[in-house]
XYZ file of C-alpha atoms in Angstrom:
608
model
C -14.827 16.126 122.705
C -16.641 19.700 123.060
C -16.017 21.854 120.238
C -14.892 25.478 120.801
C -17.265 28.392 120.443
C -15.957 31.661 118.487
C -14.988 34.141 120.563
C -17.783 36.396 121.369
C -17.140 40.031 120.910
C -20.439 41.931 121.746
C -21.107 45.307 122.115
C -23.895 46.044 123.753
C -24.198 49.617 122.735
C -21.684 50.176 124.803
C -18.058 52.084 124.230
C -15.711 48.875 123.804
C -12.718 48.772 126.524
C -9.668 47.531 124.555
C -8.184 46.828 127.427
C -11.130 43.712 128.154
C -11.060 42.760 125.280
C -6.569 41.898 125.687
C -7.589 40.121 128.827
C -10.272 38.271 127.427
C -7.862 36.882 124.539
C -4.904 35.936 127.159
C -8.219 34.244 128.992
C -9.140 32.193 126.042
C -5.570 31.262 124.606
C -2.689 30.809 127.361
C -0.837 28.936 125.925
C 1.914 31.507 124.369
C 4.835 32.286 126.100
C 5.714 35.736 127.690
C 7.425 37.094 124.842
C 4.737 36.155 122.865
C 2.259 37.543 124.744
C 4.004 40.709 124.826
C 4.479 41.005 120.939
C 0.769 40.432 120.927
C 0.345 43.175 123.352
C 1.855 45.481 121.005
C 0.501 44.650 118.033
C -3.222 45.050 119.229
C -2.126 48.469 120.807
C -0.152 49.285 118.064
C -3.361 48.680 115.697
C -5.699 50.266 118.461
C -3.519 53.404 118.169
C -3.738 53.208 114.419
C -7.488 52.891 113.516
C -8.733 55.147 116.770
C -12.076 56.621 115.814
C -12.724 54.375 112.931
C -15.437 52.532 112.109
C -16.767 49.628 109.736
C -19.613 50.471 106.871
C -21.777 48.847 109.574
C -21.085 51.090 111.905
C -18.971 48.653 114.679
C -15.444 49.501 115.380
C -12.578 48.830 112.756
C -10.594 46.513 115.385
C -13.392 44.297 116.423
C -12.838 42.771 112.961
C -8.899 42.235 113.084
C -9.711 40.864 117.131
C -12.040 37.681 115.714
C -9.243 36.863 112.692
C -6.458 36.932 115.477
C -8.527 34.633 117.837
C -9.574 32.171 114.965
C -5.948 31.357 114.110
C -4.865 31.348 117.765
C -8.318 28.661 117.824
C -6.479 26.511 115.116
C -3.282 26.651 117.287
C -0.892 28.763 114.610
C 2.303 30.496 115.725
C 2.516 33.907 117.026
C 3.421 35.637 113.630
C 0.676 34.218 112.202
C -2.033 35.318 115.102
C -0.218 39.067 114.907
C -0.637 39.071 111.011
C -4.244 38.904 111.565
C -5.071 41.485 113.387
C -2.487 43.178 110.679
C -4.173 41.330 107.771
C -5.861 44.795 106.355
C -4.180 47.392 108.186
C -2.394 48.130 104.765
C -5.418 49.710 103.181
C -5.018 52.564 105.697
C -2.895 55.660 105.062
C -1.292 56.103 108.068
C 0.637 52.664 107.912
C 3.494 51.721 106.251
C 4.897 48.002 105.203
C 8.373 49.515 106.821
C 6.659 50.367 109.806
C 5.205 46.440 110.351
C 8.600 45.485 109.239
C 10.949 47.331 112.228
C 8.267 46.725 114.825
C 6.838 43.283 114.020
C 9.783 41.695 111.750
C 10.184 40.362 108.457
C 8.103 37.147 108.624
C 4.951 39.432 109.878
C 5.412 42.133 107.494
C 5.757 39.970 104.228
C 2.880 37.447 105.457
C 0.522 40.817 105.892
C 1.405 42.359 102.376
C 1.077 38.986 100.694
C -2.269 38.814 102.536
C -3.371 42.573 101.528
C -2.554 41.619 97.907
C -5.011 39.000 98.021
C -7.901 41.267 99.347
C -7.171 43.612 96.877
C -7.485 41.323 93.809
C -11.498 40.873 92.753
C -11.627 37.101 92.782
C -14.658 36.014 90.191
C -14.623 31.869 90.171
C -17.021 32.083 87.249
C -15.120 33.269 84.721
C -11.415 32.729 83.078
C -10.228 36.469 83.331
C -9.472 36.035 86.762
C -7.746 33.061 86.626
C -4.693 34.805 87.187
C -5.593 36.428 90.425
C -6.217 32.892 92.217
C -3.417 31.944 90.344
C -0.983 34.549 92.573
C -3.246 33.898 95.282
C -2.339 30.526 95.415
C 1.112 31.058 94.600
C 1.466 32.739 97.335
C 0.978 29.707 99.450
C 3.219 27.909 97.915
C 6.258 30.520 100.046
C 4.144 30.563 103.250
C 0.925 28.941 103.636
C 0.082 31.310 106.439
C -0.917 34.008 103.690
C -3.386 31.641 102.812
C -4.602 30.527 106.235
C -5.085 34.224 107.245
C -7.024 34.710 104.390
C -9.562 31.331 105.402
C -9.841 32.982 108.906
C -10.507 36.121 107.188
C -13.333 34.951 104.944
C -14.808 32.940 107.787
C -15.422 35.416 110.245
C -16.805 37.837 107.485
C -18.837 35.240 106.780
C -19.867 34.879 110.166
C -21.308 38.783 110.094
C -22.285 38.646 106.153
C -26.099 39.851 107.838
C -25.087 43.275 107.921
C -24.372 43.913 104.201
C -27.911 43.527 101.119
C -28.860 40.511 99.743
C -27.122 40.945 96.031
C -23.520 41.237 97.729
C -24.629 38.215 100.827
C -25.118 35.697 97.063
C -21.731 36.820 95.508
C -19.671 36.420 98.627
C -21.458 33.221 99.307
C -20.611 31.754 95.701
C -16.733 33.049 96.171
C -16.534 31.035 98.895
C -18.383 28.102 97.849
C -16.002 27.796 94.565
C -12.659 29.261 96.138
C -12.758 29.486 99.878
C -14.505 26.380 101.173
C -12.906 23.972 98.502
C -9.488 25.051 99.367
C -10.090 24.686 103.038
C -11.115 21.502 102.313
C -7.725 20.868 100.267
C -5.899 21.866 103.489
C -7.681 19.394 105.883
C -9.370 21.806 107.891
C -12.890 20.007 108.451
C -14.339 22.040 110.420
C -13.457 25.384 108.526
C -14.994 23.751 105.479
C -17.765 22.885 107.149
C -18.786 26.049 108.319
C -18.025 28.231 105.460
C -20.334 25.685 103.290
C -23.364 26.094 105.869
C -22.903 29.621 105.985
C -22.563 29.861 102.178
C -25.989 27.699 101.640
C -27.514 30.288 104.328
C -27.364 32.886 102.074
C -26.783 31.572 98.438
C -30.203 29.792 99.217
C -31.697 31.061 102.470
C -35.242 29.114 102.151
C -33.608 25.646 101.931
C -31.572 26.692 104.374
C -34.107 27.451 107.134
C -35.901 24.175 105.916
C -33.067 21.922 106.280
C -32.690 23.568 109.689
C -36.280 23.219 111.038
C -36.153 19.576 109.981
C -33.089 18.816 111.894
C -34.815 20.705 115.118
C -37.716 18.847 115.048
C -35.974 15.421 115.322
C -33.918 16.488 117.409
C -34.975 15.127 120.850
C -35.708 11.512 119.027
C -32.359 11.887 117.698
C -30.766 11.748 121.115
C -32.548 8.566 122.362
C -31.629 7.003 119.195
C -27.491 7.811 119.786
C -27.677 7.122 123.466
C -28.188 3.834 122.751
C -25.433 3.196 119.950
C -23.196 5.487 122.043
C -23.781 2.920 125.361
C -23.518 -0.482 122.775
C -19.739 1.169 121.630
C -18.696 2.359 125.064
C -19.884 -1.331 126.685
C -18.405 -3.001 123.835
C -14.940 -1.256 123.978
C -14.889 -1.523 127.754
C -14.650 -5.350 126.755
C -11.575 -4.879 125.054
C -9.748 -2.609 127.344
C -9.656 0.371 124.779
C -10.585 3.754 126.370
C -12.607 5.750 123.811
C -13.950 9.135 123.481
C -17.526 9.200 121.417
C -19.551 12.292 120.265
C -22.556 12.868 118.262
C -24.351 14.795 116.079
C -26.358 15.486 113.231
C -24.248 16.002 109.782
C -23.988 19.757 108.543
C -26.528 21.355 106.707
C -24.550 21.446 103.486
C -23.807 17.821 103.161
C -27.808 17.359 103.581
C -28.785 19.894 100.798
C -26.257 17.642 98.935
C -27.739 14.346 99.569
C -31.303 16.285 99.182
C -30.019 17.299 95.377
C -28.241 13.752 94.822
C -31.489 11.785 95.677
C -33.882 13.865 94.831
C -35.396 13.726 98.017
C -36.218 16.411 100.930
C -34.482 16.766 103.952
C -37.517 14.735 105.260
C -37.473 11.478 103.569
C -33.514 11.403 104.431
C -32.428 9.000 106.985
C -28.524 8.999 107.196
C -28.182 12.332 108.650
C -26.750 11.205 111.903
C -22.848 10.438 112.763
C -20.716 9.473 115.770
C -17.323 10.098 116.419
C -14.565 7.378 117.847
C -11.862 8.978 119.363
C -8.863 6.023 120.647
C -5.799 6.060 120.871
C -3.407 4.315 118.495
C -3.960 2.581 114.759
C -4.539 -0.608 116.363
C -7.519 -0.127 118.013
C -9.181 1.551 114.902
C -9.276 -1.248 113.235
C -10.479 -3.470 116.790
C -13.008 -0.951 116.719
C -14.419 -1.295 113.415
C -14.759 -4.573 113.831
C -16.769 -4.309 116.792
C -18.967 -1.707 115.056
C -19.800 -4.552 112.478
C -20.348 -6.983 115.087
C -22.815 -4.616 116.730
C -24.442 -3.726 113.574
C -24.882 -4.670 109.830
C -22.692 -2.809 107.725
C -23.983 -1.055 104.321
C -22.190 -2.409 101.190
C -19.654 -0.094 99.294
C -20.255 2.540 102.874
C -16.650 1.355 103.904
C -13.800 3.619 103.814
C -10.268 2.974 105.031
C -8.323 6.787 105.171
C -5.899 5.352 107.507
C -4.355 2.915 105.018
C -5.004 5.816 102.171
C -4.924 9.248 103.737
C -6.474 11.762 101.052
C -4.334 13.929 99.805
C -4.945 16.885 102.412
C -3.245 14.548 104.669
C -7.179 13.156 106.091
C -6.774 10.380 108.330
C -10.050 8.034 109.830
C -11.840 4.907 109.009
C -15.271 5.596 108.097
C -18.294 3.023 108.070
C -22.095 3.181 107.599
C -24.061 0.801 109.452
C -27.901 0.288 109.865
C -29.190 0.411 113.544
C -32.644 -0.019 114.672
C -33.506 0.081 110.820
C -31.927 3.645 110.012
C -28.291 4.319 108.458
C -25.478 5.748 111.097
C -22.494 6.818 109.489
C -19.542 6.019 112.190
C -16.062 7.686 112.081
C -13.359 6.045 114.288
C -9.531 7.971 114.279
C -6.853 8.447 116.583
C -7.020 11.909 118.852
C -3.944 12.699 116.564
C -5.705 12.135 113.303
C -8.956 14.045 114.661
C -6.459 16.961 115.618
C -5.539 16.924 111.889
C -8.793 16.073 110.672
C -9.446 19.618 112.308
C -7.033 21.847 111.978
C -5.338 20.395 108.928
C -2.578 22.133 107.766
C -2.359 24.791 110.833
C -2.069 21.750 112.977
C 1.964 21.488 111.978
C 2.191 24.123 114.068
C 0.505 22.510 117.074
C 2.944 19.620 116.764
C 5.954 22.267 116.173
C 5.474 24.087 119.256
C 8.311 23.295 122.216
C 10.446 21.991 119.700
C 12.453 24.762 117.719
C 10.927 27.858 115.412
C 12.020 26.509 112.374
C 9.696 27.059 109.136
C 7.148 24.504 109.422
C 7.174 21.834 106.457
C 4.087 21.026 104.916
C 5.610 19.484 101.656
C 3.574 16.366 102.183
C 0.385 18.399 101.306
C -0.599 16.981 97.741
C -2.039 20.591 96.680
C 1.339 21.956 98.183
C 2.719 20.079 95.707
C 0.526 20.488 92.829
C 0.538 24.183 93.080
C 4.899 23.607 92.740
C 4.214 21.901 89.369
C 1.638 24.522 88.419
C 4.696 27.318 89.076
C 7.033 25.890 86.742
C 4.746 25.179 84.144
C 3.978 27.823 81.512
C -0.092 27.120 81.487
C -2.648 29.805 79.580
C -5.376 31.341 81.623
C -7.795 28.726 80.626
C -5.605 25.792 80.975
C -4.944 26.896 84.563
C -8.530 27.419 85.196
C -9.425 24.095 84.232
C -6.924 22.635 86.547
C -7.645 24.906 89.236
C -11.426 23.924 89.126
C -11.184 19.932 88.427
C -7.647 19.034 89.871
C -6.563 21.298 92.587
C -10.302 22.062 94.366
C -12.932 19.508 92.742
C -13.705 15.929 94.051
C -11.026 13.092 94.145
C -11.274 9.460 93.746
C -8.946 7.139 94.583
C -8.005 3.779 92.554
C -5.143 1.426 92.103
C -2.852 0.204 89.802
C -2.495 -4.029 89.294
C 0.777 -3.219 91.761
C -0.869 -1.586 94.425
C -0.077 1.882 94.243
C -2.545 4.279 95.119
C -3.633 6.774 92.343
C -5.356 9.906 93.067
C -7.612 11.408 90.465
C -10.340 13.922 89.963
C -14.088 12.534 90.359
C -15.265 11.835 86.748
C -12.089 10.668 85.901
C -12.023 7.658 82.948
C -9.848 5.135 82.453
C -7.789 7.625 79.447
C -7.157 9.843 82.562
C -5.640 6.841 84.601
C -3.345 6.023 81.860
C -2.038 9.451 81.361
C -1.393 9.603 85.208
C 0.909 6.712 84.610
C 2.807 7.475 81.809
C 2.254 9.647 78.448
C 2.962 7.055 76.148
C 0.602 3.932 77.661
C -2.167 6.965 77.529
C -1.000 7.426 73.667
C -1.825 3.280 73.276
C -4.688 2.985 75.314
C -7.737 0.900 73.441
C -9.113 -0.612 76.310
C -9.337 -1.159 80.167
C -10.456 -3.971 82.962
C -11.410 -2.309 86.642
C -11.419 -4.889 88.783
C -10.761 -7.799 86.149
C -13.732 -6.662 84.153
C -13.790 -4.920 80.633
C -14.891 -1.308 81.130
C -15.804 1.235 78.722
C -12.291 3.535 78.617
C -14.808 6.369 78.476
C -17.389 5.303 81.478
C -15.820 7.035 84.874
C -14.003 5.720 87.421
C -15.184 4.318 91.018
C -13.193 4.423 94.016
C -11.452 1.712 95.208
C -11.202 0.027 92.150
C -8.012 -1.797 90.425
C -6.866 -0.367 86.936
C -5.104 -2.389 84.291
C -4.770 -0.632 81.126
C -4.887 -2.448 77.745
C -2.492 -1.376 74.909
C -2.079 -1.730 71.084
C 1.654 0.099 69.252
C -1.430 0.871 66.601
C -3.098 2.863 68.857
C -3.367 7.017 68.944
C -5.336 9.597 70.648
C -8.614 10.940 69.339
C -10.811 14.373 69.064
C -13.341 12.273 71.232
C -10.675 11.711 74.151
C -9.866 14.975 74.449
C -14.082 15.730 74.676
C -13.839 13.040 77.563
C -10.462 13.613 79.413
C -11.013 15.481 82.783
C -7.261 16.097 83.970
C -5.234 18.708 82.349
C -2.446 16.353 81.765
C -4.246 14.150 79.339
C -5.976 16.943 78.067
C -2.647 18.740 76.886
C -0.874 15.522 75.929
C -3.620 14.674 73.423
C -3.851 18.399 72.191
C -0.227 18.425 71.730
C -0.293 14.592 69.777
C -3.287 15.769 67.414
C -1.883 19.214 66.520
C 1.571 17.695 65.824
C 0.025 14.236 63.536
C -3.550 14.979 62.923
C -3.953 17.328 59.521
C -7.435 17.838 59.815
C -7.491 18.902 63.450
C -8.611 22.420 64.782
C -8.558 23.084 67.839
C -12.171 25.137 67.565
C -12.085 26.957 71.210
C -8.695 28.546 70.034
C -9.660 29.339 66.517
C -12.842 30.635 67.548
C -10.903 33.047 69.915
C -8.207 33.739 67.436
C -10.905 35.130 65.173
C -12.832 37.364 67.376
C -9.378 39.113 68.173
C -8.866 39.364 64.457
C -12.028 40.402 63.493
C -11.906 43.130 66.196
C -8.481 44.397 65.214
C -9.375 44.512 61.689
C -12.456 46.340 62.684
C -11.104 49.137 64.530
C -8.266 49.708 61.514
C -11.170 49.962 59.143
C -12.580 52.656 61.791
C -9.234 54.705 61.752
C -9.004 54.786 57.645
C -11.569 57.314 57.466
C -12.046 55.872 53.810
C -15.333 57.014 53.088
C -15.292 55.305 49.642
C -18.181 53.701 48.336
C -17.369 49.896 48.293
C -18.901 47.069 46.179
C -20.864 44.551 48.029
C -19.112 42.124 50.247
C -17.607 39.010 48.429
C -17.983 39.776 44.789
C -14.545 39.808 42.668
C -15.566 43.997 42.442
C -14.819 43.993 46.317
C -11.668 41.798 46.382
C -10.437 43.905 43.701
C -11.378 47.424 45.361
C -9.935 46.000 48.930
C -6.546 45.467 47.291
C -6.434 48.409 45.082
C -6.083 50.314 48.704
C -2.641 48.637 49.206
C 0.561 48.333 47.823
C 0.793 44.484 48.277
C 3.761 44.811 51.082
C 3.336 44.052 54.148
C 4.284 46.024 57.307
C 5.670 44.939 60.725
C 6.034 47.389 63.457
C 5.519 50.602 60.259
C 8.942 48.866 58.701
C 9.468 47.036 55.390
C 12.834 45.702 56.042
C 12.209 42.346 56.658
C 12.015 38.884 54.682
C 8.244 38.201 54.150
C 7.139 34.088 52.690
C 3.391 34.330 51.666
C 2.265 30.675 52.724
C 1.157 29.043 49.711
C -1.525 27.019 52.352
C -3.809 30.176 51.945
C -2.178 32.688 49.468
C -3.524 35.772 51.512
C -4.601 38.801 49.370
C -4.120 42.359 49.397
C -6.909 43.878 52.497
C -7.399 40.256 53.369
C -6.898 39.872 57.323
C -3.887 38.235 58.068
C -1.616 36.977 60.832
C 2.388 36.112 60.706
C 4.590 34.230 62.701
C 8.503 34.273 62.744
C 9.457 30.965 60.943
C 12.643 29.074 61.252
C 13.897 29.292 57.511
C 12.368 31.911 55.731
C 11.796 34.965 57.677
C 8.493 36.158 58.559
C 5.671 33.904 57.496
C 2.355 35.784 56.117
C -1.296 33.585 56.682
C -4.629 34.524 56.092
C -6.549 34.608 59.407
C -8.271 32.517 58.987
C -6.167 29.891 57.878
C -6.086 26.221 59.531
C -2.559 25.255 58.720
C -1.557 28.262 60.928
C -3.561 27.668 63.645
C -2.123 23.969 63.658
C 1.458 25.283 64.271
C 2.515 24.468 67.539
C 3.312 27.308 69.843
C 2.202 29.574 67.275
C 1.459 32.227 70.161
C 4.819 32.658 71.468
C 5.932 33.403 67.668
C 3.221 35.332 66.328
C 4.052 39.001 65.359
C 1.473 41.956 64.520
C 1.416 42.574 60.744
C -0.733 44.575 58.530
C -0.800 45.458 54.694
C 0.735 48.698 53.311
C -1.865 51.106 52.271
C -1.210 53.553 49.131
């Protein structure tokens, strides 16, 4: 099964014809209707019209760009609107063009699909640190209402990838980190292999060019004893399944570059001394004859222990169907995939795919509930979650590794890689992961810290003594247990302090306080720092009221926790019986109160 080649859009320092360019894309992708055709028509003439006479920083036309984002997402099969929003995807930065405009000529769905995707290029997405949590937070909001914002965006990314060459090597390591953390991950999270494939080979390319070109020249050179070696196993599965009466459809080929820098870093090993860098493909054509097929693998060959991988029985959560197997033949490991040609459409396309299996049927919005991350993301909305609480889920739930394990009953749990048995208990219910004090996998005792494997069976071992700890919320790696122990220690543990947040707390404090000591313009000459002198000199400065918002009318409670002084730094939250509570900054009882934040008010002393 021949893979498709991007669309090739040269220009051989020539003057591009427009014109060729529409008939080459009707060429390549006939399978829209009239109308369709005809709305795409417009559009390209439409943005032709538009951006005449422009050109990109590298110097090529402005539309050549929009013309490879169209084809890719006509490539992964997506609707019209979809293929028209990207060649629209960012038209919006341009003066002449107006979201009205798109709206009366293109309709709503294109219009609000384009300005949801121009929002996203706009925002300066930085994976590394917190601040920007909240732009991929919108930006994957935004999925959550179409995912076609999203999938424009992937195309996007991709084919800038693609042509990444023509901008200097500082920019060529950031872009290639974006979509490392954000870009490929998510991809991934959507199903679409072979997106995620290629946006991780083009991201080690340039993140790290030398192992790049190494891994390459070592698959080159094996190349021609690599093909003897899968003639053979290709002829032993073709003769094999002949035997059975299953028709089957088998391709080759060595595993991307990415996934062997990975091993290289796992092992420890260069791209030399690896072996398992091979694969073949089994294409049938129902669920049956997946599993006739694996057996036959395993009669042909010995398989590896713990290489076995049943997706069929446990999709992953992007939907990922295919039984996967390693085997050794003629002394060397040969990883074997074997799916249906529906599940390798999937496998694919992933999420865009709906659309392949929506087409001739009706135009109806295209449901892709059953996406876990889909899903996820709808929890996420409704949840009131801090930058760095997001973050954290963003990175380790929503776009890290997943493992899959079982309860005693059966039922398939799906948690981040790392995961510990605490995790597992959370996942099932709050209060077993409050009693947790021990845990079998498989029948045996584990450590509740030591992290999960996949496949394995969970039971969960309980005492009504039990509580959580400081040192499972160091261990926890899903948000859920992580706020559920938070919120247990802050409410019943005295001596707890949440450090991160205090830490934080301060530093906004200690800055505040700083620039009001700035604006006094006191030039007094002040006793040294910490003597009774300098308590006593700070509070001779103010009254001994407090202010809120320059007013006095209000009932203040000093907490007797702290007893904050005159010039002391201090902090107040609205209390539930006695007006305006004043602490010291510093204080831990205050930083203990739960929801604290969302009660806090600004408060300062009154200076004479």
């Amino acid at each position: 099964m021949a893979e498709q080649k991007p669309f090739d859009i040269t220009t051989n320092n020539e003057v591009l014809d427009t014109e060729r360019l529409l008939v080459e894309f009707h060429k390549r992708f006939s399978d829209f209707t009239e109308e369709e055709n005809a709305r795409f028509d417009a559009a390209w003439h439409f943005l032709c019209a538009k951006t005449d006479g422009l050109a990109r920083s590298c110097g090529k036309p402005y539309f050549l760009h929009p013309m490879r984002v169209a084809s890719l997402l006509a490539e992964s099969k997506l609707d019209c609107d979809s293929v028209i929003s990207g060649l629209f995807h960012d038209i919006l930065s341009l003066d002449n063009i107006s979201r009205e405009e798109i709206r009366t000529q293109f309709g709503e769905a294109v219009c609000k699909i384009v300005s949801d995707t121009s929002k996203i290029t706009g925002m300066k997405i930085n994976s590394k640190t917190i601040q920007q949590a909240d732009n991929i937070r919108k930006m994957l909001f935004a999925m959550i209402d179409d995912v076609r914002v999203i999938l424009v965006k992937l195309a996007d990314r991709l084919d800038r990838m693609r042509n990444l060459k023509n901008i200097d090597e500082k920019s060529q390591r950031l872009v290639a980190s974006e979509v490392m953390d954000i870009w490929a991950p998510l991809a991934d999270r959507l199903g679409m292999q072979s997106m995620k494939n290629e946006l991780e080979d083009l991201s080690l390319k340039y993140a790290n060019p030398d192992v790049f070109q190494h891994i390459k020249a070592i698959v080159a050179q094996k190349k021609d004893e690599r093909a003897s070696y899968l003639e053979k196993a290709v002829n032993a599965i073709y003769k094999g399944a002949e035997k059975q009466g299953i028709s089957v459809q088998i391709s080759s080929r060595a595993k991307h570059f990415y996934s062997i820098y990975q091993k290289m870093r796992k092992r420890n090993k260069g791209a030399d001394e690896l072996f398992d860098l091979l694969a073949l493909r089994i294409i049938c054509t129902t669920v049956p004859e997946c599993y006739t097929l694996i057996g036959l693998v395993h009669s042909l060959w010995k398989p590896m222990d713990g290489r076995f991988k049943d997706y069929i029985a446990m999709p992953k959560a992007n939907g990922y169907q295919s039984l996967h197997t390693t085997v050794m033949c003629e002394g060397k490991p040969l990883e074997i995939q074997i799916r249906t040609a529906e599940m390798h459409n999937k496998a694919e396309h992933g999420v865009a795919s709906h659309w392949l299996y929506k087409k001739g049927t009706n135009r109806d919005k295209v449901d892709i509930s059953s996406l876990g991350i889909v899903n996820q993301l709808q929890e996420l909305k409704s949840q009131d979650l801090s930058d760095e609480t997001f973050f954290s889920q963003l990175k380790n739930d929503l776009l890290g590794d997943e493992i899959f394990v079982f309860t005693p009953k059966g039922d398939v749990v799906q948690l981040p890689a790392g995961s510990t048995a605490i995790d597992f208990a959370y996942h099932v219910h709050s209060a077993v992961g409050e009693k947790i004090v021990g845990a079998k996998a498989d029948g045996k005792i584990i450590p509740i810290t030591k992290p999960l494997e996949n496949t394995q069976i969970i039971e969960i071992l309980t005492n009504p003594q039990a509580h959580p700890t400081e040192n499972q919320l160091k261990i926890v790696r899903t948000s859920k247990a992580r706020q559920k122990i938070h919120a247990w220690l802050t409410a019943n543990e005295p001596t707890f302090i949440d450090k991160e947040l205090l830490a934080k707390r301060e530093a906004e404090t200690a800055a505040q306080n700083a620039y009001a000591q700035k604006t006094q313009g006191s030039r007094r000459r002040r006793p040294k720092l910490g003597s009774q002198a300098a308590a006593d000199a700070r509070a001779s400065r103010y009254s001994g009221k407090v202010l809120i918002d320059n007013t006095k009318n209000f009932v203040i409670t000093f907490a007797g926790c702290c007893s904050p002084k005159p010039g002391e730094p201090i902090v107040g939250y609205v209390s539930r019986a006695r007006g305006i509570t004043i602490h010291r900054a510093d204080c831990i009882t205050y930083h203990r109160i739960q929801n604290v934040e969302s009660r806090s008010v600004e408060v300062a002393w009154e200076q004479l």
